Amino acid sequence: MFNIKRPMSAVLAGALLLSVTACGGGQQSGSDSSGGAKTIKIANYFAESHSQNVALREKFKPLVEENTDLTVEIFPNNELGAEAQYTNSLRSGTVEMAVAGMGLQTNAPKLGVVEWPFLFEDYDHAQETLNGDLGDELGEEFKGQGVQLLGWTANGFRNISSNKPVKSMEDFKGLRLRMPDLPLYISTGEALGASVQPMAISEIFTALEQGVIDGQDNPYATVRASGWHEVQSHILESQHMFSPNAYLMNSEFWEGLTEEEQAAVQKAADEASSYQWELSRESVEEDKKFLQDEGIEITVPDEAFKKEMVEAVQPVYDELYGKYDWAEDFAERIKAVKR
């Protein structure tokens, strides 16, 4: 049965090779079988109405398609999987582009610096830092993970929304708080006194509705666009972290583009990211008012409460400074940008 003659083996091997090729084996991700026009699939976890997707639809997609033969397809709201899943797909090349947070910090810890608690003072501080030399330095960290940084965007300052009030450090105790499944977030939440419950963003609404968690942390825009105000009653404007997002492209796909295509894609990314920063800034007060009109009670911490929160997370910094020899210097360089 297993003594197949050599000619038959050759036939079978040839057939297998043809089959693999037909299925895309060895073919650059995003290109059609004829080697013609390429498609850029963009994955993200934001609702369609969020400024991230508005900027992609109104700037990035039309600019790329007007100036190249590339086609852009946007997949919002975790349509290509949760963030960790589509980030892995981005690195492997089955997804060409993504709007992602700093989840790759698990492999490249320096990427997590921009989310360290209470590090950025305001939007100007964050934008100037990320669009400057320090942002470029982090771009090299992304390259080491097989992705090309095309631009920085703003998720925004994170607040704690919950179904019960958080108006003092005491109120953090026992608060079942959903946070991303990243060590930095978990240690920050625990330092504040909360009981951190890591889970995917797609699970938050149901977990809040069913009382599995008491709250979560995200910017105002995400709370509104995701409809979490329907199952919550309070927000603490803690602004305990600034969360940037990045336009990331699979490195192999990027390198497979012509110089003209790269220039057009980069220009589109520059315009879309600039537009998204503008939309994100503008939406803060609008989203805040919308949530208040929907019955959400917003607590703005006084100076004493804010100071207590900052002091509570100092052990997070102590641990990071002890673990990484570059950590304190990098944090100080970020702080110096605003001076």
Short mmCIF file of C-alpha atoms in Angstrom, two decimals:
data_model
loop_
_atom_site.label_atom_id
_atom_site.label_comp_id
_atom_site.label_asym_id
_atom_site.label_seq_id
_atom_site.Cartn_x
_atom_site.Cartn_y
_atom_site.Cartn_z
CA MET A 1 0.00 0.00 0.00
CA PHE A 2 2.83 2.40 0.81
CA ASN A 3 5.11 1.35 -2.06
CA ILE A 4 3.90 4.04 -4.40
CA LYS A 5 6.06 4.25 -7.48
CA ARG A 6 8.17 7.37 -7.93
CA PRO A 7 6.21 8.80 -10.91
CA MET A 8 2.98 8.71 -8.90
CA SER A 9 4.75 10.50 -6.01
CA ALA A 10 5.79 13.25 -8.37
CA VAL A 11 2.25 13.62 -9.64
CA LEU A 12 0.87 13.83 -6.11
CA ALA A 13 3.52 16.32 -5.06
CA GLY A 14 2.76 18.50 -8.07
CA ALA A 15 -0.95 18.38 -7.34
CA LEU A 16 -0.32 19.34 -3.72
CA LEU A 17 1.84 22.26 -4.79
CA LEU A 18 -0.86 23.52 -7.12
CA SER A 19 -3.45 23.14 -4.37
CA VAL A 20 -1.39 25.13 -1.87
CA THR A 21 -0.69 27.86 -4.41
CA ALA A 22 -4.36 28.11 -5.30
CA CYS A 23 -5.19 28.51 -1.61
CA GLY A 24 -2.75 31.40 -1.26
CA GLY A 25 0.33 29.58 -0.04
CA GLY A 26 3.39 31.76 -0.59
CA GLN A 27 1.22 34.64 -1.78
CA GLN A 28 1.59 38.11 -0.27
CA SER A 29 -1.30 38.79 2.09
CA GLY A 30 -3.77 41.25 0.65
CA SER A 31 -3.05 40.59 -3.03
CA ASP A 32 -5.32 38.75 -5.44
CA SER A 33 -4.31 35.48 -7.13
CA SER A 34 -3.24 37.28 -10.29
CA GLY A 35 -0.79 39.47 -8.42
CA GLY A 36 -2.94 42.52 -9.21
CA ALA A 37 -4.52 45.06 -6.90
CA LYS A 38 -4.00 44.60 -3.18
CA THR A 39 -6.55 44.98 -0.39
CA ILE A 40 -5.79 46.54 2.98
CA LYS A 41 -8.04 44.99 5.61
CA ILE A 42 -8.12 47.20 8.72
CA ALA A 43 -9.19 45.64 12.02
CA ASN A 44 -10.22 47.55 15.12
CA TYR A 45 -12.39 47.15 18.22
CA PHE A 46 -14.19 50.50 18.09
CA ALA A 47 -17.89 51.03 17.35
CA GLU A 48 -18.64 52.34 13.86
CA SER A 49 -19.61 55.75 15.24
CA HIS A 50 -16.33 56.20 17.14
CA SER A 51 -13.89 58.84 15.89
CA GLN A 52 -11.38 56.12 15.02
CA ASN A 53 -13.69 54.69 12.38
CA VAL A 54 -14.91 58.11 11.26
CA ALA A 55 -11.31 59.09 10.49
CA LEU A 56 -10.66 55.83 8.64
CA ARG A 57 -13.83 56.19 6.55
CA GLU A 58 -13.56 59.90 5.81
CA LYS A 59 -9.80 60.28 5.38
CA PHE A 60 -7.71 57.13 5.16
CA LYS A 61 -9.86 55.00 2.85
CA PRO A 62 -10.70 57.68 0.24
CA LEU A 63 -7.17 59.07 0.15
CA VAL A 64 -5.60 55.65 -0.37
CA GLU A 65 -8.13 54.59 -3.01
CA GLU A 66 -7.94 57.91 -4.88
CA ASN A 67 -4.15 57.85 -5.12
CA THR A 68 -3.37 54.14 -5.58
CA ASP A 69 -4.89 50.95 -6.94
CA LEU A 70 -5.17 49.65 -3.38
CA THR A 71 -8.57 48.83 -1.88
CA VAL A 72 -9.32 49.53 1.78
CA GLU A 73 -11.79 47.47 3.81
CA ILE A 74 -12.58 48.52 7.38
CA PHE A 75 -13.68 45.97 9.98
CA PRO A 76 -14.87 47.77 13.14
CA ASN A 77 -16.30 46.48 16.40
CA ASN A 78 -14.15 43.33 16.71
CA GLU A 79 -15.43 41.91 13.41
CA LEU A 80 -12.04 40.25 12.88
CA GLY A 81 -11.77 39.11 16.48
CA ALA A 82 -10.85 40.75 19.77
CA GLU A 83 -7.80 43.01 19.88
CA ALA A 84 -5.35 40.31 20.95
CA GLN A 85 -6.60 38.05 18.15
CA TYR A 86 -6.45 40.59 15.35
CA THR A 87 -3.08 41.88 16.55
CA ASN A 88 -1.73 38.34 16.16
CA SER A 89 -3.33 38.21 12.71
CA LEU A 90 -1.63 41.51 11.89
CA ARG A 91 1.77 40.15 12.85
CA SER A 92 1.23 36.94 10.87
CA GLY A 93 0.01 38.87 7.83
CA THR A 94 -3.56 37.59 7.56
CA VAL A 95 -4.68 41.13 8.44
CA GLU A 96 -2.80 43.94 6.71
CA MET A 97 -3.52 46.82 9.10
CA ALA A 98 -5.02 47.50 12.52
CA VAL A 99 -5.89 50.27 14.91
CA ALA A 100 -4.48 48.83 18.10
CA GLY A 101 -3.61 49.80 21.62
CA MET A 102 -0.38 48.91 23.35
CA GLY A 103 -1.11 45.21 23.72
CA LEU A 104 2.28 44.36 22.20
CA GLN A 105 3.86 45.65 25.41
CA THR A 106 3.74 42.05 26.62
CA ASN A 107 6.54 41.35 24.10
CA ALA A 108 8.06 44.85 23.98
CA PRO A 109 7.62 46.41 27.45
CA LYS A 110 8.73 49.89 26.39
CA LEU A 111 5.50 50.23 24.38
CA GLY A 112 3.61 50.27 27.67
CA VAL A 113 5.27 53.46 28.90
CA VAL A 114 2.72 55.72 27.20
CA GLU A 115 -0.02 54.17 29.35
CA TRP A 116 1.72 54.48 32.69
CA PRO A 117 -0.69 55.99 35.24
CA PHE A 118 -1.03 59.77 35.54
CA LEU A 119 1.94 60.33 33.21
CA PHE A 120 0.40 62.74 30.68
CA GLU A 121 -1.04 66.07 31.78
CA ASP A 122 -3.38 66.71 28.85
CA TYR A 123 -4.00 66.08 25.15
CA ASP A 124 -1.30 68.56 24.08
CA HIS A 125 1.29 66.76 26.18
CA ALA A 126 0.33 63.36 24.78
CA GLN A 127 0.16 64.46 21.16
CA GLU A 128 3.46 66.35 21.25
CA THR A 129 5.19 63.37 22.85
CA LEU A 130 3.83 60.73 20.50
CA ASN A 131 4.40 62.75 17.34
CA GLY A 132 7.96 63.58 18.35
CA ASP A 133 11.24 61.74 18.84
CA LEU A 134 9.90 59.57 21.66
CA GLY A 135 7.06 58.35 19.45
CA ASP A 136 9.58 57.54 16.70
CA GLU A 137 11.64 55.60 19.23
CA LEU A 138 8.57 53.52 20.09
CA GLY A 139 8.07 52.97 16.36
CA GLU A 140 11.31 50.98 16.40
CA GLU A 141 9.84 48.81 19.13
CA PHE A 142 6.87 48.06 16.85
CA LYS A 143 9.24 47.09 14.02
CA GLY A 144 10.73 44.49 16.29
CA GLN A 145 7.27 42.92 16.50
CA GLY A 146 6.84 42.68 12.74
CA VAL A 147 4.65 45.75 12.27
CA GLN A 148 5.18 49.20 10.79
CA LEU A 149 3.96 52.25 12.71
CA LEU A 150 2.05 54.59 10.38
CA GLY A 151 0.74 57.02 12.96
CA TRP A 152 -0.50 57.68 16.47
CA THR A 153 -4.13 58.34 17.35
CA ALA A 154 -5.97 59.10 20.57
CA ASN A 155 -8.20 56.74 22.47
CA GLY A 156 -8.18 59.35 25.23
CA PHE A 157 -7.96 59.68 28.98
CA ARG A 158 -9.46 56.72 30.77
CA ASN A 159 -12.14 57.18 33.42
CA ILE A 160 -13.89 54.68 35.66
CA SER A 161 -17.55 54.10 34.81
CA SER A 162 -19.57 52.00 37.20
CA ASN A 163 -23.00 51.07 38.48
CA LYS A 164 -22.25 52.59 41.87
CA PRO A 165 -20.50 55.82 42.90
CA VAL A 166 -16.74 56.04 43.34
CA LYS A 167 -16.09 59.27 45.21
CA SER A 168 -13.21 58.32 47.50
CA MET A 169 -10.38 55.81 47.80
CA GLU A 170 -12.62 53.81 50.11
CA ASP A 171 -15.08 53.25 47.24
CA PHE A 172 -12.44 51.39 45.24
CA LYS A 173 -12.34 48.61 47.80
CA GLY A 174 -14.07 45.53 46.44
CA LEU A 175 -15.04 47.29 43.19
CA ARG A 176 -15.08 44.58 40.50
CA LEU A 177 -13.38 46.57 37.78
CA ARG A 178 -12.91 45.28 34.24
CA MET A 179 -9.56 46.25 32.75
CA PRO A 180 -7.60 44.97 29.75
CA ASP A 181 -5.69 41.77 30.40
CA LEU A 182 -2.30 43.47 30.63
CA PRO A 183 -0.04 43.48 33.71
CA LEU A 184 0.25 47.29 33.73
CA TYR A 185 -3.52 47.77 33.87
CA ILE A 186 -4.02 45.05 36.45
CA SER A 187 -1.32 46.42 38.76
CA THR A 188 -2.70 49.97 38.39
CA GLY A 189 -6.26 48.91 39.20
CA GLU A 190 -5.12 46.85 42.16
CA ALA A 191 -2.96 49.71 43.44
CA LEU A 192 -6.09 51.88 43.50
CA GLY A 193 -7.77 49.20 45.59
CA ALA A 194 -10.09 47.62 43.01
CA SER A 195 -10.68 43.94 42.34
CA VAL A 196 -9.55 43.79 38.72
CA GLN A 197 -11.44 41.48 36.34
CA PRO A 198 -9.64 41.20 32.99
CA MET A 199 -11.86 40.53 29.98
CA ALA A 200 -12.22 41.42 26.31
CA ILE A 201 -13.92 44.71 25.49
CA SER A 202 -16.64 42.84 23.58
CA GLU A 203 -17.79 41.20 26.82
CA ILE A 204 -18.19 44.37 28.88
CA PHE A 205 -21.83 45.26 28.12
CA THR A 206 -23.17 41.84 29.08
CA ALA A 207 -20.91 41.62 32.14
CA LEU A 208 -22.22 44.99 33.37
CA GLU A 209 -25.81 44.11 32.56
CA GLN A 210 -25.60 40.81 34.44
CA GLY A 211 -23.69 42.24 37.40
CA VAL A 212 -20.58 40.16 36.77
CA ILE A 213 -18.54 43.38 37.11
CA ASP A 214 -19.28 46.70 38.79
CA GLY A 215 -17.41 48.91 36.37
CA GLN A 216 -14.77 49.35 33.69
CA ASP A 217 -12.24 51.98 32.60
CA ASN A 218 -12.31 53.72 29.23
CA PRO A 219 -12.59 57.24 27.80
CA TYR A 220 -15.95 59.01 27.55
CA ALA A 221 -16.16 58.42 23.81
CA THR A 222 -15.87 54.65 24.19
CA VAL A 223 -18.49 54.56 26.95
CA ARG A 224 -20.92 56.45 24.73
CA ALA A 225 -20.19 54.64 21.47
CA SER A 226 -20.39 51.23 23.15
CA GLY A 227 -23.68 52.00 24.89
CA TRP A 228 -22.40 51.14 28.35
CA HIS A 229 -24.29 54.11 29.79
CA GLU A 230 -27.40 51.97 29.37
CA VAL A 231 -26.18 49.60 32.09
CA GLN A 232 -24.30 52.03 34.35
CA SER A 233 -25.07 55.03 36.52
CA HIS A 234 -21.78 56.71 37.52
CA ILE A 235 -18.43 57.87 36.14
CA LEU A 236 -15.36 58.95 38.07
CA GLU A 237 -13.36 61.33 35.90
CA SER A 238 -10.14 59.81 37.17
CA GLN A 239 -8.11 60.29 33.99
CA HIS A 240 -5.76 57.73 35.49
CA MET A 241 -4.22 56.78 32.13
CA PHE A 242 -3.95 58.20 28.65
CA SER A 243 -4.49 55.50 26.05
CA PRO A 244 -3.10 56.09 22.58
CA ASN A 245 -3.80 53.89 19.61
CA ALA A 246 -1.55 53.24 16.68
CA TYR A 247 -2.07 52.70 12.98
CA LEU A 248 -0.05 49.53 12.44
CA MET A 249 0.65 47.67 9.19
CA ASN A 250 2.14 44.24 8.70
CA SER A 251 5.81 44.84 7.88
CA GLU A 252 5.97 42.35 5.03
CA PHE A 253 2.91 43.85 3.39
CA TRP A 254 4.34 47.36 3.82
CA GLU A 255 7.65 46.36 2.28
CA GLY A 256 5.79 44.76 -0.62
CA LEU A 257 4.24 48.08 -1.60
CA THR A 258 5.89 50.27 -4.20
CA GLU A 259 7.53 53.52 -3.08
CA GLU A 260 4.59 55.43 -4.56
CA GLU A 261 2.10 53.27 -2.68
CA GLN A 262 4.01 53.64 0.56
CA ALA A 263 4.05 57.42 0.16
CA ALA A 264 0.31 57.53 -0.51
CA VAL A 265 -0.53 55.22 2.40
CA GLN A 266 1.68 57.22 4.76
CA LYS A 267 0.13 60.51 3.65
CA ALA A 268 -3.36 59.09 4.17
CA ALA A 269 -2.35 57.83 7.62
CA ASP A 270 -0.93 61.25 8.54
CA GLU A 271 -4.13 63.03 7.54
CA ALA A 272 -6.41 60.46 9.16
CA SER A 273 -4.47 60.45 12.44
CA SER A 274 -4.43 64.25 12.61
CA TYR A 275 -8.18 64.30 11.96
CA GLN A 276 -8.80 61.66 14.61
CA TRP A 277 -6.88 63.64 17.25
CA GLU A 278 -9.05 66.65 16.39
CA LEU A 279 -12.26 64.62 16.62
CA SER A 280 -11.17 63.00 19.88
CA ARG A 281 -10.43 66.36 21.51
CA GLU A 282 -13.73 67.84 20.35
CA SER A 283 -15.76 64.88 21.50
CA VAL A 284 -14.76 64.98 25.17
CA GLU A 285 -17.19 67.66 26.35
CA GLU A 286 -19.87 66.57 23.87
CA ASP A 287 -19.70 62.96 25.05
CA LYS A 288 -19.61 64.02 28.67
CA LYS A 289 -22.76 66.14 28.22
CA PHE A 290 -24.51 63.32 26.35
CA LEU A 291 -23.81 60.90 29.18
CA GLN A 292 -25.02 63.37 31.79
CA ASP A 293 -28.20 63.94 29.79
CA GLU A 294 -28.66 60.16 29.79
CA GLY A 295 -28.64 60.19 33.58
CA ILE A 296 -25.01 59.35 34.29
CA GLU A 297 -23.68 61.07 37.43
CA ILE A 298 -20.12 62.29 36.84
CA THR A 299 -17.73 62.87 39.72
CA VAL A 300 -14.74 65.14 39.11
CA PRO A 301 -12.22 64.41 41.88
CA ASP A 302 -10.95 67.34 43.93
CA GLU A 303 -7.22 67.93 44.33
CA ALA A 304 -7.02 65.88 47.53
CA PHE A 305 -8.69 62.82 45.96
CA LYS A 306 -6.58 63.12 42.81
CA LYS A 307 -3.41 63.30 44.91
CA GLU A 308 -4.45 60.17 46.79
CA MET A 309 -4.88 58.28 43.52
CA VAL A 310 -1.49 59.44 42.24
CA GLU A 311 0.19 58.39 45.48
CA ALA A 312 -1.60 55.03 45.44
CA VAL A 313 -0.05 54.03 42.11
CA GLN A 314 3.52 54.98 43.06
CA PRO A 315 4.34 51.31 43.79
CA VAL A 316 3.59 50.61 40.12
CA TYR A 317 6.40 53.00 39.17
CA ASP A 318 8.72 51.60 41.82
CA GLU A 319 8.26 48.12 40.38
CA LEU A 320 8.80 49.27 36.79
CA TYR A 321 11.89 51.30 37.67
CA GLY A 322 13.34 48.30 39.45
CA LYS A 323 12.56 45.94 36.59
CA TYR A 324 13.76 47.96 33.57
CA ASP A 325 16.95 50.02 33.51
CA TRP A 326 15.50 52.34 30.85
CA ALA A 327 12.15 52.97 32.58
CA GLU A 328 12.82 55.96 34.82
CA ASP A 329 14.77 57.85 32.15
CA PHE A 330 12.05 57.30 29.56
CA ALA A 331 9.32 58.47 31.93
CA GLU A 332 11.32 61.57 32.82
CA ARG A 333 11.84 62.36 29.13
CA ILE A 334 8.07 62.20 28.62
CA LYS A 335 7.46 64.51 31.57
CA ALA A 336 10.08 66.94 30.21
CA VAL A 337 8.19 67.34 26.92
CA LYS A 338 5.58 69.45 28.71
CA ARG A 339 8.06 71.67 30.58
#
